[in-house]
Short mmCIF file of N, CA and C in Angstrom, two decimals:
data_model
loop_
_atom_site.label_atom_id
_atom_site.label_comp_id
_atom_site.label_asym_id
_atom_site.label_seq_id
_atom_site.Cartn_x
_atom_site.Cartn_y
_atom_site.Cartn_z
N UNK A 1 13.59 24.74 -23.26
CA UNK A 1 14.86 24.07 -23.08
C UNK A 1 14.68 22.98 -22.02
N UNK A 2 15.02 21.65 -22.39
CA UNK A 2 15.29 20.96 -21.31
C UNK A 2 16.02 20.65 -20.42
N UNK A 3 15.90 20.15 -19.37
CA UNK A 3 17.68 19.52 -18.53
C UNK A 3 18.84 20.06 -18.86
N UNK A 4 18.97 18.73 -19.80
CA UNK A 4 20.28 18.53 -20.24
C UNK A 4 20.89 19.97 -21.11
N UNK A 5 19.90 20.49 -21.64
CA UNK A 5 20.25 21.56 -22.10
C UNK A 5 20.76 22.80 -21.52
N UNK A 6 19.91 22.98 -20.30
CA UNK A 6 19.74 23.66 -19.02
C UNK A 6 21.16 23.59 -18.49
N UNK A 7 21.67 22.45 -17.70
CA UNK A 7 22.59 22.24 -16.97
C UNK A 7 23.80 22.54 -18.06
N UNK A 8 23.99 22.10 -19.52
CA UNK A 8 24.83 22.20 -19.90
C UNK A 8 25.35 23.85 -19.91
N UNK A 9 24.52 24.36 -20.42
CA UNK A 9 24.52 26.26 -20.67
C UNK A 9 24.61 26.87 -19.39
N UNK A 10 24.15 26.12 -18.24
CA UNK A 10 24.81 27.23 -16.43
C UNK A 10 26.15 26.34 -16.49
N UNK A 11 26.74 25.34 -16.95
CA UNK A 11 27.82 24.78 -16.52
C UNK A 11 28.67 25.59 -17.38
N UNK A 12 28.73 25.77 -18.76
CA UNK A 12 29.42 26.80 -19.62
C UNK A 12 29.17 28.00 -19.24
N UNK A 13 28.35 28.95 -18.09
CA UNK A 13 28.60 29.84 -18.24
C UNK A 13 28.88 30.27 -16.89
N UNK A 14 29.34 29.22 -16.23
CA UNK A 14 29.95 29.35 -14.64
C UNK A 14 31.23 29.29 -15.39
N UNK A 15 31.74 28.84 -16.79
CA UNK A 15 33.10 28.30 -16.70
C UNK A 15 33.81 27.15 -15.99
N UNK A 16 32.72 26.19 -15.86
CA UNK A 16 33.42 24.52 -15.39
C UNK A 16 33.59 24.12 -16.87
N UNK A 17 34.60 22.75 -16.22
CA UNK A 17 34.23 21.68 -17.11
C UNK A 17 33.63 20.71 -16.42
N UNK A 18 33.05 19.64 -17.41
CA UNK A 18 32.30 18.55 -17.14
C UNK A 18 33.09 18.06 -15.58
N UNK A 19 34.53 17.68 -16.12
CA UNK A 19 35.40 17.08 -14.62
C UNK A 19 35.24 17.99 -13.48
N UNK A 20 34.96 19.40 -13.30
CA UNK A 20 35.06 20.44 -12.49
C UNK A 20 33.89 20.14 -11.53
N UNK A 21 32.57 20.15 -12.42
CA UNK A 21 31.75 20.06 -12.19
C UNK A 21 31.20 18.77 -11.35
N UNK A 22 31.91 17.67 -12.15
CA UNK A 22 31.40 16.06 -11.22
C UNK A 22 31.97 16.58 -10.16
N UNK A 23 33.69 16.98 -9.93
CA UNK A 23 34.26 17.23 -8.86
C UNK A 23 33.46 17.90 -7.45
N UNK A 24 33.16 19.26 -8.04
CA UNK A 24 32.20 19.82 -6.63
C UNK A 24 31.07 19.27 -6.43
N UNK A 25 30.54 18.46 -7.37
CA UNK A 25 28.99 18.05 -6.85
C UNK A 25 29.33 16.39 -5.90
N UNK A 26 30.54 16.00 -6.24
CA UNK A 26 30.70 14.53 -5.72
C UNK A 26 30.67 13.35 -6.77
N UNK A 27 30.41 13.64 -7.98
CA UNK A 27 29.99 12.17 -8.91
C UNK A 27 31.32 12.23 -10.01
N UNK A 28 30.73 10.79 -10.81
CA UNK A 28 32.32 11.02 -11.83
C UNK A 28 31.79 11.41 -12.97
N UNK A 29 32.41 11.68 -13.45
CA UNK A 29 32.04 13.12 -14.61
C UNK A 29 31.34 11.99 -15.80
N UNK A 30 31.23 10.66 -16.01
CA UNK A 30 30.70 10.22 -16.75
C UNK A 30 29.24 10.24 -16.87
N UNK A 31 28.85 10.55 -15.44
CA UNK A 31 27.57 11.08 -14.57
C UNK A 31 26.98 11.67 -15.21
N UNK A 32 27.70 12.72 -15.51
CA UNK A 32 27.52 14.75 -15.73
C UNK A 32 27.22 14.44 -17.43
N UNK A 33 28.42 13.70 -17.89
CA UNK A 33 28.07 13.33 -19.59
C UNK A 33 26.96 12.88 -19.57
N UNK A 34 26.03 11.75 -18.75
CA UNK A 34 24.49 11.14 -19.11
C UNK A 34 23.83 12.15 -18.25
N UNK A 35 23.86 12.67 -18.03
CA UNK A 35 22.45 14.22 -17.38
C UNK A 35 22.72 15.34 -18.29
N UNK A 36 23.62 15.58 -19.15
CA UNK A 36 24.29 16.79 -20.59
C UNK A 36 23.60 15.82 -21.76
N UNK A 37 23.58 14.62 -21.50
CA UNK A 37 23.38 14.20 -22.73
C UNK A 37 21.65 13.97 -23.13
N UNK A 38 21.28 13.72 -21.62
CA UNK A 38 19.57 13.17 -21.58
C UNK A 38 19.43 12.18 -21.68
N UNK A 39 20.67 10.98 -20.92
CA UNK A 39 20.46 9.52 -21.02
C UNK A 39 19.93 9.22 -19.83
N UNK A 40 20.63 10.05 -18.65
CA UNK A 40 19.98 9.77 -17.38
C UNK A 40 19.35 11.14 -16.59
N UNK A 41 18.94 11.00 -15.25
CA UNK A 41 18.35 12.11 -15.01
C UNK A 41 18.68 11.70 -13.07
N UNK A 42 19.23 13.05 -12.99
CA UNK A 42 19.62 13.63 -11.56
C UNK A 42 18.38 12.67 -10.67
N UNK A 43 19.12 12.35 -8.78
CA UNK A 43 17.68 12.38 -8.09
C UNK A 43 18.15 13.64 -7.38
N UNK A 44 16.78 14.05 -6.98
CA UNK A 44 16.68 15.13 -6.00
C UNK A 44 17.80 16.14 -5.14
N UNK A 45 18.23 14.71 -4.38
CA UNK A 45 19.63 14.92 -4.05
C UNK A 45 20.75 15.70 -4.61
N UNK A 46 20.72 15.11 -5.79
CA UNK A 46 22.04 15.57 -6.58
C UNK A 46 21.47 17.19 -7.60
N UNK A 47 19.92 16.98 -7.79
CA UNK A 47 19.43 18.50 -8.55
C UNK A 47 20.18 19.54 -7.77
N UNK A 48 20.17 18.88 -5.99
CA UNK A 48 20.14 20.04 -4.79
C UNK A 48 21.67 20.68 -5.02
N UNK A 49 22.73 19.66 -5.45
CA UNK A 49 23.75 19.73 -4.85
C UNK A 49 24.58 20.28 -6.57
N UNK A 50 23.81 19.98 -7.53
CA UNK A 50 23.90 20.44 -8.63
C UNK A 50 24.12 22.00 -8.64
N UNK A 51 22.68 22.37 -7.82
CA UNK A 51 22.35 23.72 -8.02
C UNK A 51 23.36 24.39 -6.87
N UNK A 52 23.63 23.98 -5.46
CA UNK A 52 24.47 24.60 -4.99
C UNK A 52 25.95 24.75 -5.85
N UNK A 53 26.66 24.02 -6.34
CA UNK A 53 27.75 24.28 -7.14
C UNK A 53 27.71 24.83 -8.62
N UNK A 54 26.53 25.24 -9.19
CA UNK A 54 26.27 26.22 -9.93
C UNK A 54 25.72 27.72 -9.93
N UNK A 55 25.24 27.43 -8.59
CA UNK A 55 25.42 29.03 -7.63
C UNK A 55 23.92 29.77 -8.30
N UNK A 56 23.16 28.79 -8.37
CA UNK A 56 21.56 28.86 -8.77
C UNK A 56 20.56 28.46 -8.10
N UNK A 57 19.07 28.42 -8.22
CA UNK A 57 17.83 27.73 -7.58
C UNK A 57 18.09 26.02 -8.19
N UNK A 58 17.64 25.33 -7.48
CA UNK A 58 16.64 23.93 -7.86
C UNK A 58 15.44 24.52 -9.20
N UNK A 59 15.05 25.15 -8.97
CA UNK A 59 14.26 26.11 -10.18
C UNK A 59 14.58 26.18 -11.50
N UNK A 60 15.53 26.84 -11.47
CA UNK A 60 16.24 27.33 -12.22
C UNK A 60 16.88 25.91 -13.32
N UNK A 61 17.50 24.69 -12.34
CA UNK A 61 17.65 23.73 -13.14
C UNK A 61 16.89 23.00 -13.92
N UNK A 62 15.57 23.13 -13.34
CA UNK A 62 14.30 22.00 -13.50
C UNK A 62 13.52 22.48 -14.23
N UNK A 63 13.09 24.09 -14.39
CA UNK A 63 11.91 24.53 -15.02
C UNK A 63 12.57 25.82 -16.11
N UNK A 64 11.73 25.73 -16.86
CA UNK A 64 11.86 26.96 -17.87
C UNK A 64 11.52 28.15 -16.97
N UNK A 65 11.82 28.97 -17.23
CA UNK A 65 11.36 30.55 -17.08
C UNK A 65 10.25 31.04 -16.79
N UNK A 66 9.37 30.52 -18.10
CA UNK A 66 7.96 30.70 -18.13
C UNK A 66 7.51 29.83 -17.70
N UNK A 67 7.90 28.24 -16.84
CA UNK A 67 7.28 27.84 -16.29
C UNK A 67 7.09 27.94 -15.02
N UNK A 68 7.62 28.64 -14.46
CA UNK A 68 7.26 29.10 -12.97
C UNK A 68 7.22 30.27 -12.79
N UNK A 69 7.17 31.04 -13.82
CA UNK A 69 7.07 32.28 -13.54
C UNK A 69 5.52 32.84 -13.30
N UNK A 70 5.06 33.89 -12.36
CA UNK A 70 3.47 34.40 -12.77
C UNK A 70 3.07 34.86 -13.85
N UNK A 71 1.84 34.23 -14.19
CA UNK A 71 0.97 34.70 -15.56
C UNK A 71 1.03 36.45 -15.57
N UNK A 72 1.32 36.98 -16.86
CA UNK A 72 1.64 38.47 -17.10
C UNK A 72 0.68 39.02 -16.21
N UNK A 73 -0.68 38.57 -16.52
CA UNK A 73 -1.72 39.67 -15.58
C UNK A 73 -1.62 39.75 -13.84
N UNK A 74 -0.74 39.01 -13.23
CA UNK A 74 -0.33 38.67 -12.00
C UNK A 74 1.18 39.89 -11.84
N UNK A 75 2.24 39.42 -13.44
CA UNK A 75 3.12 39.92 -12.73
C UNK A 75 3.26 41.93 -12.63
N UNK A 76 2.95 42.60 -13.26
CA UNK A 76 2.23 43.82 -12.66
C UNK A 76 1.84 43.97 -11.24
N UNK A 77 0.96 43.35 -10.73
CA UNK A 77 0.24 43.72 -9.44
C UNK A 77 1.77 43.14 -8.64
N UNK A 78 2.44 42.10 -8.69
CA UNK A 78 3.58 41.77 -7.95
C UNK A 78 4.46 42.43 -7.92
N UNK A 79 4.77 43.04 -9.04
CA UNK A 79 5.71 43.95 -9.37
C UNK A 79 5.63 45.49 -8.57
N UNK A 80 4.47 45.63 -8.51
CA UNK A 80 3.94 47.43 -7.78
C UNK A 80 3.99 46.42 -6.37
N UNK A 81 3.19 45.73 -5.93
CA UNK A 81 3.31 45.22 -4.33
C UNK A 81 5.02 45.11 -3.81
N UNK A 82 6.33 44.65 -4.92
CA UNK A 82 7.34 44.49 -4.26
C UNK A 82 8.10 46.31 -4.32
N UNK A 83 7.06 47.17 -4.58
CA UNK A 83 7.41 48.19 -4.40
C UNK A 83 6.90 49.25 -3.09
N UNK A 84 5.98 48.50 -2.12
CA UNK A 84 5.28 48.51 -1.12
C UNK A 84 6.43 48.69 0.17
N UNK A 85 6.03 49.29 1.23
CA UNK A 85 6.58 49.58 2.57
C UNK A 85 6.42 47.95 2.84
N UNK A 86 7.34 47.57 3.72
CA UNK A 86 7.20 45.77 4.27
C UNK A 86 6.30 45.93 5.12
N UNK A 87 5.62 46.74 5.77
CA UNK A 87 4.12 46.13 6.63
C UNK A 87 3.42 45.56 4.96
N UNK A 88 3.22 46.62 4.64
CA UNK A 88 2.12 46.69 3.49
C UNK A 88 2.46 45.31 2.71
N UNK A 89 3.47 45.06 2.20
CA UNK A 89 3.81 43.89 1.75
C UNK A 89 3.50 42.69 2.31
N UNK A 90 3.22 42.67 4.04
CA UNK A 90 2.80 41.94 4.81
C UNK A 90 1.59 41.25 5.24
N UNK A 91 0.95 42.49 4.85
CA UNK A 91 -0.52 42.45 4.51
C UNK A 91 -1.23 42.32 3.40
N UNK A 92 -0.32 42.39 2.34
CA UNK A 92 -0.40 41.51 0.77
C UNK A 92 -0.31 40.14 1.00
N UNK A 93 0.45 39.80 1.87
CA UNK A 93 1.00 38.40 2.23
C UNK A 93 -0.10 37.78 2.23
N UNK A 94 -0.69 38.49 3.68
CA UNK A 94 -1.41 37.35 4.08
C UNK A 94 -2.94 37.51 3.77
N UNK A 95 -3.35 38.25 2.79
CA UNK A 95 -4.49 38.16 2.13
C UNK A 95 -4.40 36.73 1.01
N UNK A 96 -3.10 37.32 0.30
CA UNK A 96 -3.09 36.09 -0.83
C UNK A 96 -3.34 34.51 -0.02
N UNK A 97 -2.59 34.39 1.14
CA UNK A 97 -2.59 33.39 2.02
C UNK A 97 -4.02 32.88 2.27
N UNK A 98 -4.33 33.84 2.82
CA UNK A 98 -6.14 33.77 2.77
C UNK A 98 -6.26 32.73 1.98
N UNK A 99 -6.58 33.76 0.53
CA UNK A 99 -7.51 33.06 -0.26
C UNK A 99 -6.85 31.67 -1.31
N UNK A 100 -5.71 31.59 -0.57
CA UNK A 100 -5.02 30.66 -1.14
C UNK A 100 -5.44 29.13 0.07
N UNK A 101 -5.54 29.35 0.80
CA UNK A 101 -6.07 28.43 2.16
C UNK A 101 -7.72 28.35 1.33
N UNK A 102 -8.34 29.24 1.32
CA UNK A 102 -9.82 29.06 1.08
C UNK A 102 -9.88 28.35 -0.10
N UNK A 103 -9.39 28.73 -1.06
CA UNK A 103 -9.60 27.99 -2.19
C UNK A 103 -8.61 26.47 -2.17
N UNK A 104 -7.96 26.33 -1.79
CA UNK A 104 -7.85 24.67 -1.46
C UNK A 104 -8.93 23.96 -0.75
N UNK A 105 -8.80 24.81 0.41
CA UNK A 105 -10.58 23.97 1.26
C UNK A 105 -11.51 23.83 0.45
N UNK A 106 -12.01 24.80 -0.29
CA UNK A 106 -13.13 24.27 -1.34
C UNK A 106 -12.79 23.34 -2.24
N UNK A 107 -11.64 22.99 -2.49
CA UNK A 107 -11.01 22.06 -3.63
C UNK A 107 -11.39 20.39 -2.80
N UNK A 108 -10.55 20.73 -1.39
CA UNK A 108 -10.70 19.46 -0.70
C UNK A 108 -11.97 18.92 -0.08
N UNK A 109 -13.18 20.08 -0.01
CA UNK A 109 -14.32 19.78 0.09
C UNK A 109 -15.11 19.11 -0.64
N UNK A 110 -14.83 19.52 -2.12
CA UNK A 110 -15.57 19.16 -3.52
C UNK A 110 -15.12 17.52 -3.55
N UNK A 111 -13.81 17.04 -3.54
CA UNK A 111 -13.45 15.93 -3.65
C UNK A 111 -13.82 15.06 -2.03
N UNK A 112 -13.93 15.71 -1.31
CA UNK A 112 -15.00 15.07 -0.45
C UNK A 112 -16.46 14.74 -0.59
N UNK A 113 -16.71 15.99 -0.99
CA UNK A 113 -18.64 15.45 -1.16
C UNK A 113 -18.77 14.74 -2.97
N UNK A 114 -17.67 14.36 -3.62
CA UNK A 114 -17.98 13.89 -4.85
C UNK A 114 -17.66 12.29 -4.38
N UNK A 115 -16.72 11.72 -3.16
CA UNK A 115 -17.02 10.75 -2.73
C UNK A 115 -18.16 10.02 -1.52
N UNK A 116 -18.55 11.02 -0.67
CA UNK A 116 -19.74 10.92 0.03
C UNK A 116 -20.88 11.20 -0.51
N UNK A 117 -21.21 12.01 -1.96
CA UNK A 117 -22.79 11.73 -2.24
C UNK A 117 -22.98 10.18 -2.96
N UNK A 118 -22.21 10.00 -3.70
CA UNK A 118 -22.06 8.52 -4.45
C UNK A 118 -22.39 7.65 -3.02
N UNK A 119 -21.69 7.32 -2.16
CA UNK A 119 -21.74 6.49 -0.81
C UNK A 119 -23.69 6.86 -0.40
N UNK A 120 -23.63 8.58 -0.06
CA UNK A 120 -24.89 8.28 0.42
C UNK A 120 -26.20 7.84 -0.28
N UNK A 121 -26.03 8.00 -1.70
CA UNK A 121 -27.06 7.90 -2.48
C UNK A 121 -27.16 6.57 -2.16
N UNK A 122 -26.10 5.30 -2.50
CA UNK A 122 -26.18 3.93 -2.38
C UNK A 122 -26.91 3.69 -1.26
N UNK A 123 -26.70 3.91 0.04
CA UNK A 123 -26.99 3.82 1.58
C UNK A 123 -28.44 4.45 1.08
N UNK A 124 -28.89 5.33 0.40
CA UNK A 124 -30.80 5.66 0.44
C UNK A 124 -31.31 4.49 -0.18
N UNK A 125 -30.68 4.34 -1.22
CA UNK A 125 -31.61 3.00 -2.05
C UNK A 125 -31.49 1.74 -1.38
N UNK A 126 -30.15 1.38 -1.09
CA UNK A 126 -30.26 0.29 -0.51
C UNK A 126 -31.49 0.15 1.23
N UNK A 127 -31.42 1.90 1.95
CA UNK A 127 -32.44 1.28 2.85
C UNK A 127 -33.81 1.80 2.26
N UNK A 128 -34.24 2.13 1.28
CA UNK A 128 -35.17 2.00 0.42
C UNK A 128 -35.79 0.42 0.07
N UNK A 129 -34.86 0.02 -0.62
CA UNK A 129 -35.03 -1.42 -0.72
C UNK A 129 -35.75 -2.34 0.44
N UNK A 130 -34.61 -1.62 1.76
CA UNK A 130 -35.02 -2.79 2.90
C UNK A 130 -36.49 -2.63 3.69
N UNK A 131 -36.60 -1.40 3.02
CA UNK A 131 -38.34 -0.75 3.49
C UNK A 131 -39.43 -1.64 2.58
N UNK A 132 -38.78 -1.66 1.70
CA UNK A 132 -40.13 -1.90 0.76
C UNK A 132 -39.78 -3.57 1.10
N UNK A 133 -39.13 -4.48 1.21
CA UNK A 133 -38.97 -5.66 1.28
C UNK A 133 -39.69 -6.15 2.97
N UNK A 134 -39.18 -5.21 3.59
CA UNK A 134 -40.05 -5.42 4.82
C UNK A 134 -41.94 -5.28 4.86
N UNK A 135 -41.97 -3.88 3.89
CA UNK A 135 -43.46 -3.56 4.13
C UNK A 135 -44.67 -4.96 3.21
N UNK A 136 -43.48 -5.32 2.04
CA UNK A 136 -44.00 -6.52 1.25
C UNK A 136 -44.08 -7.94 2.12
N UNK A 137 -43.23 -8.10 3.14
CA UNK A 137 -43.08 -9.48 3.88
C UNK A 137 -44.24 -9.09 5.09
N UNK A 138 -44.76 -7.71 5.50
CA UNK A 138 -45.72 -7.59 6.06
C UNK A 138 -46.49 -7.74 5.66
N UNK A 139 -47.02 -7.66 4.55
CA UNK A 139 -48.42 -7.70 4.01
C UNK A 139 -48.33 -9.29 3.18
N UNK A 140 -47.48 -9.83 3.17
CA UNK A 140 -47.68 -11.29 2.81
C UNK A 140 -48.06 -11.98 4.46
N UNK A 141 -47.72 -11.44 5.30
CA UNK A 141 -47.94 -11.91 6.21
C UNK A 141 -49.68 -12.27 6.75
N UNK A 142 -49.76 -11.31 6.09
CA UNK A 142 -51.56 -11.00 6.50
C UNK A 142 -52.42 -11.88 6.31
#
């Protein structure tokens, strides 16, 4: 489902109308007709203020279900962890945190050394070059 689809079906099932709806968010309901219809599209601002007067997430307006939801083999283990004592949950926390930190660093490392080996390779040949151009202007010298 998209948007417009989205917003229309929480706005029918809060029980607004279109006018109700421009009303609490601030805009004029001709607004609300081009974001229902898919002519125009909310900024940020107004997703925010959307979702507060539909008594929902920013989430919830923007994404499908299954698109933010965890992959099945994830949601199990989440599901038994939100059944955990809150230390324990705490210490779920901050493992995932962990390896959620580590594996970006390796992400931001890789895209580091995929622009510094290109750089250094250039910098060998080129003082490669200036070796052999020197050792040749020496021996012409002779």
């Amino acid at each position: 489902m998209e948007f417009p689809e989205r917003l229309t079906a929480l706005r029918k099932a809060r029980g607004l109308t279109q006018q109700a709806l421009a009303n609490a968010v601030n805009l004029a309901v001709l607004q609300i007709r081009r974001y229902e219809g898919g002519t125009s599209q909310p900024t940020l601002d107004v997703i925010r203020r959307l979702a507060i007067a539909l008594g929902v997430s920013a989430d919830m307006l923007v994404f499908d279900k299954q698109e933010r939801a965890p992959a099945d083999v994830l949601r199990y283990q989440f599901e038994t962890v939100s059944r955990m004592s809150p230390h324990e949950q705490d210490v779920v926390r901050e493992l995932l945190d962990a390896v959620i930190v580590k594996n970006q660093l390796a992400g931001a490392l890789e895209r580091v050394s995929s622009v510094i080996k290109p750089a250094a390779k250039e910098k060998k040949i080129s003082s490669t070059k200036s070796a052999s151009n020197a050792r040749r202007l020496a021996h012409a010298g002779r």
